[in-house]
Amino acid sequence: MRKLLFVLPLLIAFVCQSQEKKTKDFDSKKHEVKFGAIKMLAGPIFEGTYEYIYSKDFTFGSSLLLNLQSDNSYNEDFSITPFARFYFQETQEYGAKGFFVEGFAKYVSGKNEIHNSVYYSYVPEKFTAGALGISLGKKWVNHSGFVLELLAGAGRTLGNSKVAPDAFFRGDINIGYRF
């Protein structure tokens, strides 16, 4: 009887341990590349993003925007946007997904139409500016590493410029891959 009381708990512990669900380790995936789908279809404006996953709650990266058609009405021709994100996920599987808040800085060059009071017309003028802003978003990541991200935010132009816009919009539906 004593042998049974000793062997039975060992056997139960062994069986319970062997039934533990084995999942793939997603913590080794620390890099993401994404592109903005809406801007690419509407523009053509390419916005590529790289994001490094520092921890399950914090990431940082940068976005690069290139306006591929200079005669469209989008006022940014080039911008680089470094950012930092804080995630508030609901699950404990692996991090850097779910709802997030982002702080960003932006360096932008482009053109803006200025009203010419002498000729009563709008004249495009070139500008360069910097901006600081905040964004909100949500990210979904599937088990194979594909990423879907919704992002919307705004930034305020730094300095006093008569040509640059007072504020910049940041947002898109980003599609990418985590590796």
XYZ file of N, CA and C in Angstrom:
537
model
N 0.814 -1.189 0.000
C 0.000 0.000 0.000
C 0.865 1.262 0.000
N 1.976 1.219 0.772
C 2.858 2.382 0.814
C 3.521 2.613 -0.542
N 3.862 1.516 -1.227
C 4.465 1.674 -2.547
C 3.472 2.318 -3.513
N 2.215 1.933 -3.416
C 1.188 2.493 -4.275
C 0.998 3.990 -3.992
N 1.017 4.399 -2.730
C 0.869 5.807 -2.372
C 2.084 6.625 -2.829
N 3.223 5.980 -2.948
C 4.422 6.680 -3.410
C 4.467 6.757 -4.939
N 4.103 5.668 -5.613
C 4.198 5.595 -7.066
C 3.050 6.348 -7.743
N 1.859 6.311 -7.180
C 0.695 6.941 -7.787
C 0.880 8.457 -7.986
N 1.336 9.238 -6.986
C 1.554 10.676 -7.247
C 2.633 10.945 -8.298
N 3.677 10.113 -8.338
C 4.706 10.268 -9.353
C 4.151 10.013 -10.744
N 3.342 8.986 -10.862
C 2.729 8.658 -12.143
C 1.774 9.769 -12.599
N 0.982 10.313 -11.690
C 0.053 11.402 -12.031
C 0.830 12.638 -12.454
N 1.889 12.956 -11.745
C 2.708 14.126 -12.109
C 3.349 13.932 -13.477
N 3.826 12.737 -13.767
C 4.446 12.464 -15.061
C 3.425 12.583 -16.190
N 2.233 12.034 -15.999
C 1.187 12.080 -17.021
C 0.726 13.524 -17.244
N 0.552 14.272 -16.167
C 0.112 15.669 -16.308
C 1.173 16.510 -17.016
N 2.419 16.236 -16.717
C 3.494 16.997 -17.367
C 3.575 16.638 -18.840
N 3.357 15.406 -19.202
C 3.465 15.015 -20.601
C 2.307 15.546 -21.428
N 1.191 15.921 -20.789
C 0.062 16.461 -21.522
C 0.128 17.976 -21.664
N 1.213 18.575 -21.207
C 1.368 20.019 -21.354
C 1.426 20.368 -22.832
N 0.696 21.380 -23.219
C 0.623 21.778 -24.615
C 1.948 22.397 -25.054
N 2.504 21.864 -26.109
C 3.750 22.383 -26.653
C 3.410 23.424 -27.707
N 3.903 24.655 -27.525
C 3.683 25.713 -28.495
C 5.021 26.198 -29.004
N 4.983 26.748 -30.179
C 6.196 27.292 -30.780
C 6.611 28.556 -30.040
N 7.897 28.758 -29.880
C 8.418 29.915 -29.174
C 8.425 31.123 -30.107
N 7.500 32.069 -29.857
C 7.406 33.257 -30.690
C 8.273 34.395 -30.164
N 8.884 34.216 -28.995
C 9.726 35.276 -28.453
C 10.975 35.496 -29.285
N 11.338 34.538 -30.123
C 12.530 34.699 -30.945
C 12.283 35.626 -32.133
N 11.040 35.925 -32.444
C 10.720 36.825 -33.553
C 10.740 38.260 -33.038
N 11.771 39.012 -33.418
C 11.983 40.361 -32.882
C 11.886 41.459 -33.927
N 11.688 41.139 -35.196
C 11.706 42.127 -36.265
C 10.407 42.072 -37.060
N 9.944 43.255 -37.494
C 8.767 43.340 -38.355
C 9.046 44.307 -39.493
N 8.564 43.967 -40.671
C 8.548 44.880 -41.810
C 7.106 44.958 -42.299
N 6.669 46.181 -42.623
C 5.283 46.413 -43.026
C 5.244 47.481 -44.110
N 4.158 47.525 -44.854
C 3.926 48.614 -45.793
C 2.477 49.064 -45.678
N 2.243 50.350 -46.008
C 0.914 50.945 -45.932
C 0.095 50.624 -47.163
N -0.964 49.877 -46.997
C -1.767 49.407 -48.126
C -2.653 50.508 -48.708
N -3.282 51.313 -47.880
C -4.206 52.337 -48.376
C -3.456 53.413 -49.163
N -2.337 53.891 -48.648
C -1.564 54.917 -49.358
C -1.014 54.374 -50.673
N -0.612 53.130 -50.685
C -0.075 52.539 -51.913
C -1.159 52.439 -52.980
N -2.364 52.058 -52.596
C -3.455 51.943 -53.566
C -3.985 53.300 -54.016
N -4.065 54.256 -53.116
C -4.646 55.552 -53.443
C -3.650 56.509 -54.063
N -2.374 56.394 -53.732
C -1.339 57.370 -54.052
C -0.900 57.460 -55.490
N 0.017 56.767 -55.973
C 0.813 55.740 -55.294
C 1.849 56.362 -54.347
N 1.720 56.045 -53.081
C 2.612 56.539 -52.044
C 3.104 55.327 -51.274
N 4.414 55.128 -51.252
C 4.986 53.991 -50.537
C 5.374 54.425 -49.125
N 4.860 53.695 -48.124
C 5.296 53.904 -46.744
C 5.698 52.550 -46.170
N 6.992 52.385 -45.971
C 7.527 51.163 -45.391
C 7.910 51.393 -43.948
N 7.715 50.370 -43.118
C 7.970 50.490 -41.683
C 8.789 49.304 -41.207
N 9.783 49.599 -40.382
C 10.534 48.566 -39.662
C 10.272 48.776 -38.178
N 10.000 47.676 -37.469
C 9.743 47.747 -36.028
C 10.546 46.670 -35.321
N 11.263 47.059 -34.273
C 12.038 46.123 -33.457
C 11.286 45.887 -32.154
N 11.096 44.619 -31.802
C 10.365 44.254 -30.601
C 11.364 44.133 -29.461
N 11.401 45.137 -28.609
C 12.336 45.183 -27.496
C 11.865 44.299 -26.344
N 10.576 44.370 -26.024
C 9.966 43.519 -25.003
C 8.517 43.282 -25.405
N 7.790 42.523 -24.596
C 6.405 42.230 -24.970
C 5.498 43.455 -24.891
N 5.943 44.508 -24.190
C 5.137 45.711 -24.046
C 5.710 46.933 -24.746
N 6.933 46.874 -25.276
C 7.578 48.056 -25.824
C 8.306 47.724 -27.125
N 8.087 48.550 -28.149
C 8.797 48.413 -29.421
C 9.202 49.802 -29.904
N 10.130 49.826 -30.830
C 10.491 51.077 -31.485
C 10.859 50.780 -32.924
N 10.798 51.804 -33.759
C 11.091 51.613 -35.176
C 11.034 52.916 -35.927
N 10.909 52.789 -37.245
C 10.884 53.965 -38.099
C 10.092 53.659 -39.371
N 9.448 54.705 -39.885
C 8.715 54.614 -41.143
C 9.339 55.559 -42.154
N 9.365 55.126 -43.405
C 9.891 55.933 -44.499
C 8.797 56.070 -45.538
N 8.450 57.311 -45.899
C 7.396 57.576 -46.870
C 8.008 58.225 -48.099
N 7.649 57.697 -49.274
C 8.072 58.254 -50.556
C 6.841 58.439 -51.433
N 6.614 59.661 -51.889
C 5.519 59.949 -52.805
C 6.018 59.634 -54.213
N 5.481 58.602 -54.836
C 5.962 58.135 -56.134
C 5.377 58.902 -57.314
N 4.418 59.777 -57.058
C 3.799 60.580 -58.118
C 3.731 62.020 -57.613
N 4.610 62.863 -58.112
C 4.749 64.213 -57.559
C 3.580 65.144 -57.879
N 2.741 64.821 -58.849
C 1.653 65.732 -59.204
C 0.332 65.401 -58.512
N 0.319 64.508 -57.520
C -0.923 64.239 -56.805
C -1.129 65.287 -55.705
N -2.253 65.262 -55.040
C -2.600 66.296 -54.065
C -2.053 66.026 -52.662
N -1.340 64.917 -52.460
C -0.763 64.617 -51.151
C 0.426 65.542 -50.926
N 0.462 66.245 -49.796
C 1.465 67.297 -49.625
C 2.829 66.799 -49.154
N 2.976 65.545 -48.781
C 4.272 65.013 -48.365
C 4.943 64.314 -49.544
N 6.178 64.690 -49.854
C 6.951 63.990 -50.874
C 7.898 62.976 -50.250
N 8.417 63.290 -49.067
C 9.343 62.419 -48.352
C 9.167 62.673 -46.862
N 9.171 61.602 -46.070
C 9.192 61.772 -44.619
C 9.836 60.554 -43.976
N 10.474 60.798 -42.857
C 11.010 59.732 -42.019
C 10.433 59.947 -40.629
N 9.896 58.873 -40.046
C 9.143 58.975 -38.802
C 9.617 57.926 -37.801
N 10.538 58.265 -36.901
C 10.879 57.334 -35.821
C 9.767 57.332 -34.765
N 9.534 56.170 -34.149
C 8.448 56.053 -33.184
C 8.811 55.072 -32.082
N 8.059 55.156 -30.988
C 8.117 54.199 -29.878
C 6.690 53.846 -29.514
N 6.449 52.557 -29.251
C 5.091 52.081 -28.960
C 5.046 51.334 -27.635
N 3.934 51.537 -26.926
C 3.649 50.810 -25.694
C 2.380 50.002 -25.921
N 2.453 48.685 -25.707
C 1.346 47.768 -25.982
C 0.602 47.419 -24.704
N -0.693 47.248 -24.848
C -1.567 46.847 -23.751
C -2.322 45.604 -24.197
N -1.651 44.441 -24.220
C -2.280 43.242 -24.760
C -3.104 42.534 -23.693
N -4.040 41.749 -24.184
C -4.943 41.018 -23.301
C -4.454 39.600 -23.042
N -3.662 39.032 -23.923
C -3.234 37.644 -23.786
C -1.764 37.586 -23.399
N -1.334 36.424 -22.964
C 0.046 36.233 -22.542
C 0.836 35.361 -23.510
N 0.328 35.113 -24.737
C 1.035 34.249 -25.685
C 2.404 34.804 -26.025
N 2.426 35.906 -26.696
C 3.666 36.604 -27.008
C 3.336 38.062 -27.205
N 4.296 38.918 -27.058
C 4.038 40.335 -26.944
C 3.997 41.097 -28.253
N 3.931 42.412 -28.080
C 3.915 43.375 -29.173
C 2.758 43.127 -30.125
N 1.584 42.928 -29.558
C 0.361 42.844 -30.354
C -0.784 43.358 -29.505
N -1.880 43.688 -30.144
C -3.022 44.234 -29.439
C -3.064 45.748 -29.554
N -3.736 46.385 -28.607
C -3.885 47.830 -28.590
C -2.559 48.492 -28.209
N -2.220 49.610 -28.869
C -0.989 50.314 -28.537
C -1.158 51.824 -28.641
N -0.275 52.517 -27.944
C -0.144 53.969 -28.009
C 1.261 54.252 -28.517
N 1.366 55.179 -29.450
C 2.642 55.474 -30.098
C 2.962 56.952 -29.976
N 4.202 57.246 -29.640
C 4.718 58.605 -29.724
C 5.681 58.662 -30.903
N 5.603 59.726 -31.702
C 6.467 59.778 -32.883
C 7.004 61.184 -33.108
N 8.107 61.227 -33.821
C 8.676 62.468 -34.353
C 8.689 62.310 -35.865
N 8.644 63.418 -36.578
C 8.559 63.313 -38.031
C 9.373 64.425 -38.682
N 10.186 64.046 -39.663
C 10.860 65.016 -40.530
C 10.239 64.844 -41.905
N 9.743 65.926 -42.467
C 8.984 65.833 -43.718
C 9.395 66.952 -44.671
N 9.398 66.608 -45.943
C 9.555 67.623 -46.986
C 8.457 67.391 -48.018
N 7.989 68.468 -48.603
C 6.901 68.340 -49.570
C 6.530 69.673 -50.165
N 5.284 69.740 -50.608
C 4.779 70.960 -51.221
C 3.404 71.263 -50.636
N 3.100 72.555 -50.547
C 1.814 72.985 -50.031
C 1.345 74.157 -50.882
N 0.071 74.181 -51.211
C -0.466 75.270 -52.033
C -0.787 76.467 -51.145
N -0.157 77.595 -51.461
C -0.332 78.825 -50.705
C -1.161 79.800 -51.542
N -2.090 80.456 -50.884
C -2.938 81.438 -51.575
C -2.118 82.685 -51.873
N -2.076 83.068 -53.149
C -1.376 84.265 -53.585
C -2.414 85.374 -53.723
N -2.384 86.344 -52.821
C -3.409 87.390 -52.814
C -3.255 88.370 -53.970
N -2.072 88.468 -54.555
C -1.868 89.386 -55.679
C -2.558 88.863 -56.934
N -2.370 87.570 -57.211
C -2.941 86.980 -58.433
C -4.210 86.172 -58.166
N -4.640 86.096 -56.935
C -5.824 85.346 -56.532
C -5.769 83.904 -57.036
N -4.654 83.257 -56.764
C -4.476 81.873 -57.179
C -3.726 81.117 -56.083
N -3.644 79.802 -56.255
C -2.907 78.954 -55.323
C -1.625 78.509 -55.994
N -0.503 78.772 -55.332
C 0.812 78.458 -55.877
C 1.456 77.391 -54.996
N 1.915 76.266 -55.582
C 2.598 75.263 -54.747
C 3.990 75.749 -54.339
N 4.281 75.656 -53.046
C 5.593 76.024 -52.521
C 6.151 74.861 -51.727
N 7.464 74.662 -51.825
C 8.121 73.552 -51.132
C 8.398 73.929 -49.679
N 8.407 72.906 -48.814
C 8.693 73.109 -47.401
C 9.447 71.908 -46.840
N 10.111 72.121 -45.734
C 10.640 71.059 -44.867
C 10.241 71.427 -43.453
N 9.868 70.426 -42.661
C 9.384 70.698 -41.314
C 9.608 69.479 -40.427
N 9.510 69.718 -39.150
C 9.536 68.655 -38.152
C 8.227 68.675 -37.387
N 7.844 67.535 -36.847
C 6.591 67.448 -36.099
C 6.730 66.405 -34.992
N 5.959 66.586 -33.935
C 5.823 65.609 -32.857
C 4.357 65.245 -32.736
N 4.085 63.957 -32.434
C 2.690 63.562 -32.356
C 2.471 62.272 -31.603
N 1.223 61.863 -31.593
C 0.805 60.651 -30.896
C -0.197 59.911 -31.779
N -0.141 58.576 -31.712
C -1.048 57.728 -32.495
C -1.617 56.629 -31.618
N -2.730 56.089 -32.049
C -3.361 54.920 -31.428
C -3.516 53.861 -32.498
N -3.476 52.608 -32.093
C -3.644 51.553 -33.080
C -3.905 50.205 -32.462
N -4.083 49.242 -33.331
C -4.305 47.853 -32.934
C -3.575 46.972 -33.919
N -2.896 45.954 -33.388
C -2.121 45.043 -34.228
C -2.546 43.601 -33.954
N -2.681 42.850 -35.056
C -2.956 41.424 -34.977
C -1.793 40.683 -35.635
N -1.358 39.603 -35.006
C -0.271 38.780 -35.530
C -0.737 37.333 -35.494
N -0.658 36.635 -36.648
C -1.042 35.220 -36.622
C 0.188 34.356 -36.326
N -0.005 33.060 -36.175
C 1.072 32.159 -35.749
C 2.179 32.003 -36.779
N 1.896 32.270 -38.043
C 2.956 32.157 -39.047
C 3.747 33.456 -39.201
N 3.322 34.542 -38.520
C 4.085 35.775 -38.520
C 3.500 36.912 -39.334
N 2.377 36.709 -40.000
C 1.778 37.793 -40.775
C 1.123 38.803 -39.844
N 1.245 40.087 -40.208
C 0.816 41.190 -39.351
C -0.218 42.040 -40.079
N -1.280 42.418 -39.366
C -2.247 43.396 -39.827
C -2.344 44.461 -38.747
N -2.245 45.725 -39.148
C -2.187 46.814 -38.174
C -3.047 47.975 -38.638
N -3.859 48.516 -37.747
C -4.629 49.728 -37.980
C -3.987 50.836 -37.155
N -3.748 51.997 -37.767
C -3.034 53.083 -37.114
C -3.649 54.420 -37.494
N -3.855 55.297 -36.494
C -4.341 56.652 -36.746
C -3.765 57.584 -35.691
N -3.280 58.735 -36.142
C -2.722 59.703 -35.214
C -2.479 61.029 -35.895
N -2.003 61.994 -35.110
C -1.734 63.318 -35.639
C -0.533 63.914 -34.922
N 0.154 64.793 -35.640
C 1.314 65.472 -35.084
C 1.260 66.957 -35.372
N 1.828 67.732 -34.482
C 1.853 69.188 -34.609
C 3.204 69.629 -35.149
N 3.193 70.534 -36.131
C 4.411 71.046 -36.729
C 5.175 71.892 -35.717
N 6.491 71.671 -35.654
C 7.354 72.451 -34.783
C 7.837 73.695 -35.525
N 7.961 74.789 -34.832
C 8.450 76.005 -35.464
C 7.330 76.813 -36.087
N 7.726 77.909 -36.715
C 6.770 78.822 -37.330
C 7.050 78.881 -38.825
N 6.228 78.215 -39.607
C 6.396 78.206 -41.056
C 5.091 78.623 -41.715
N 5.203 79.487 -42.705
C 4.011 79.928 -43.437
C 3.632 78.951 -44.532
N 4.559 78.053 -44.876
C 4.311 77.130 -45.978
C 3.882 75.752 -45.473
N 4.546 75.236 -44.439
C 4.256 73.883 -43.937
C 2.877 73.840 -43.285
N 2.185 72.716 -43.397
C 0.898 72.572 -42.707
C 1.082 72.660 -41.186
N 0.043 73.072 -40.480
C 0.115 73.170 -39.025
C 0.135 71.804 -38.349
N -0.447 70.799 -38.995
C -0.525 69.456 -38.415
C -0.365 68.412 -39.513
N 0.074 67.224 -39.105
C 0.241 66.100 -40.025
C -0.562 64.921 -39.522
N -1.198 64.223 -40.442
C -1.934 62.995 -40.133
C -0.997 61.805 -40.306
N -1.095 60.834 -39.410
C -0.349 59.578 -39.531
C -1.356 58.456 -39.412
N -1.447 57.635 -40.435
C -2.380 56.527 -40.356
C -2.411 55.704 -41.622
N -2.804 54.457 -41.461
C -2.921 53.558 -42.602
C -3.361 52.185 -42.089
N -3.581 51.293 -43.028
C -3.733 49.871 -42.731
C -2.437 49.236 -43.197
N -1.630 48.782 -42.252
C -0.322 48.224 -42.571
C -0.389 46.704 -42.626
N 0.281 46.144 -43.613
C 0.362 44.701 -43.795
C 1.837 44.329 -43.796
N 2.199 43.279 -43.071
C 3.602 42.933 -43.013
C 3.872 41.543 -42.493
N 5.112 41.356 -42.050
C 5.559 40.038 -41.596
C 6.519 40.201 -40.423
N 6.363 39.357 -39.418
C 7.248 39.323 -38.252
C 8.183 38.137 -38.391
N 9.482 38.411 -38.233
C 10.472 37.341 -38.330
C 11.512 37.468 -37.231
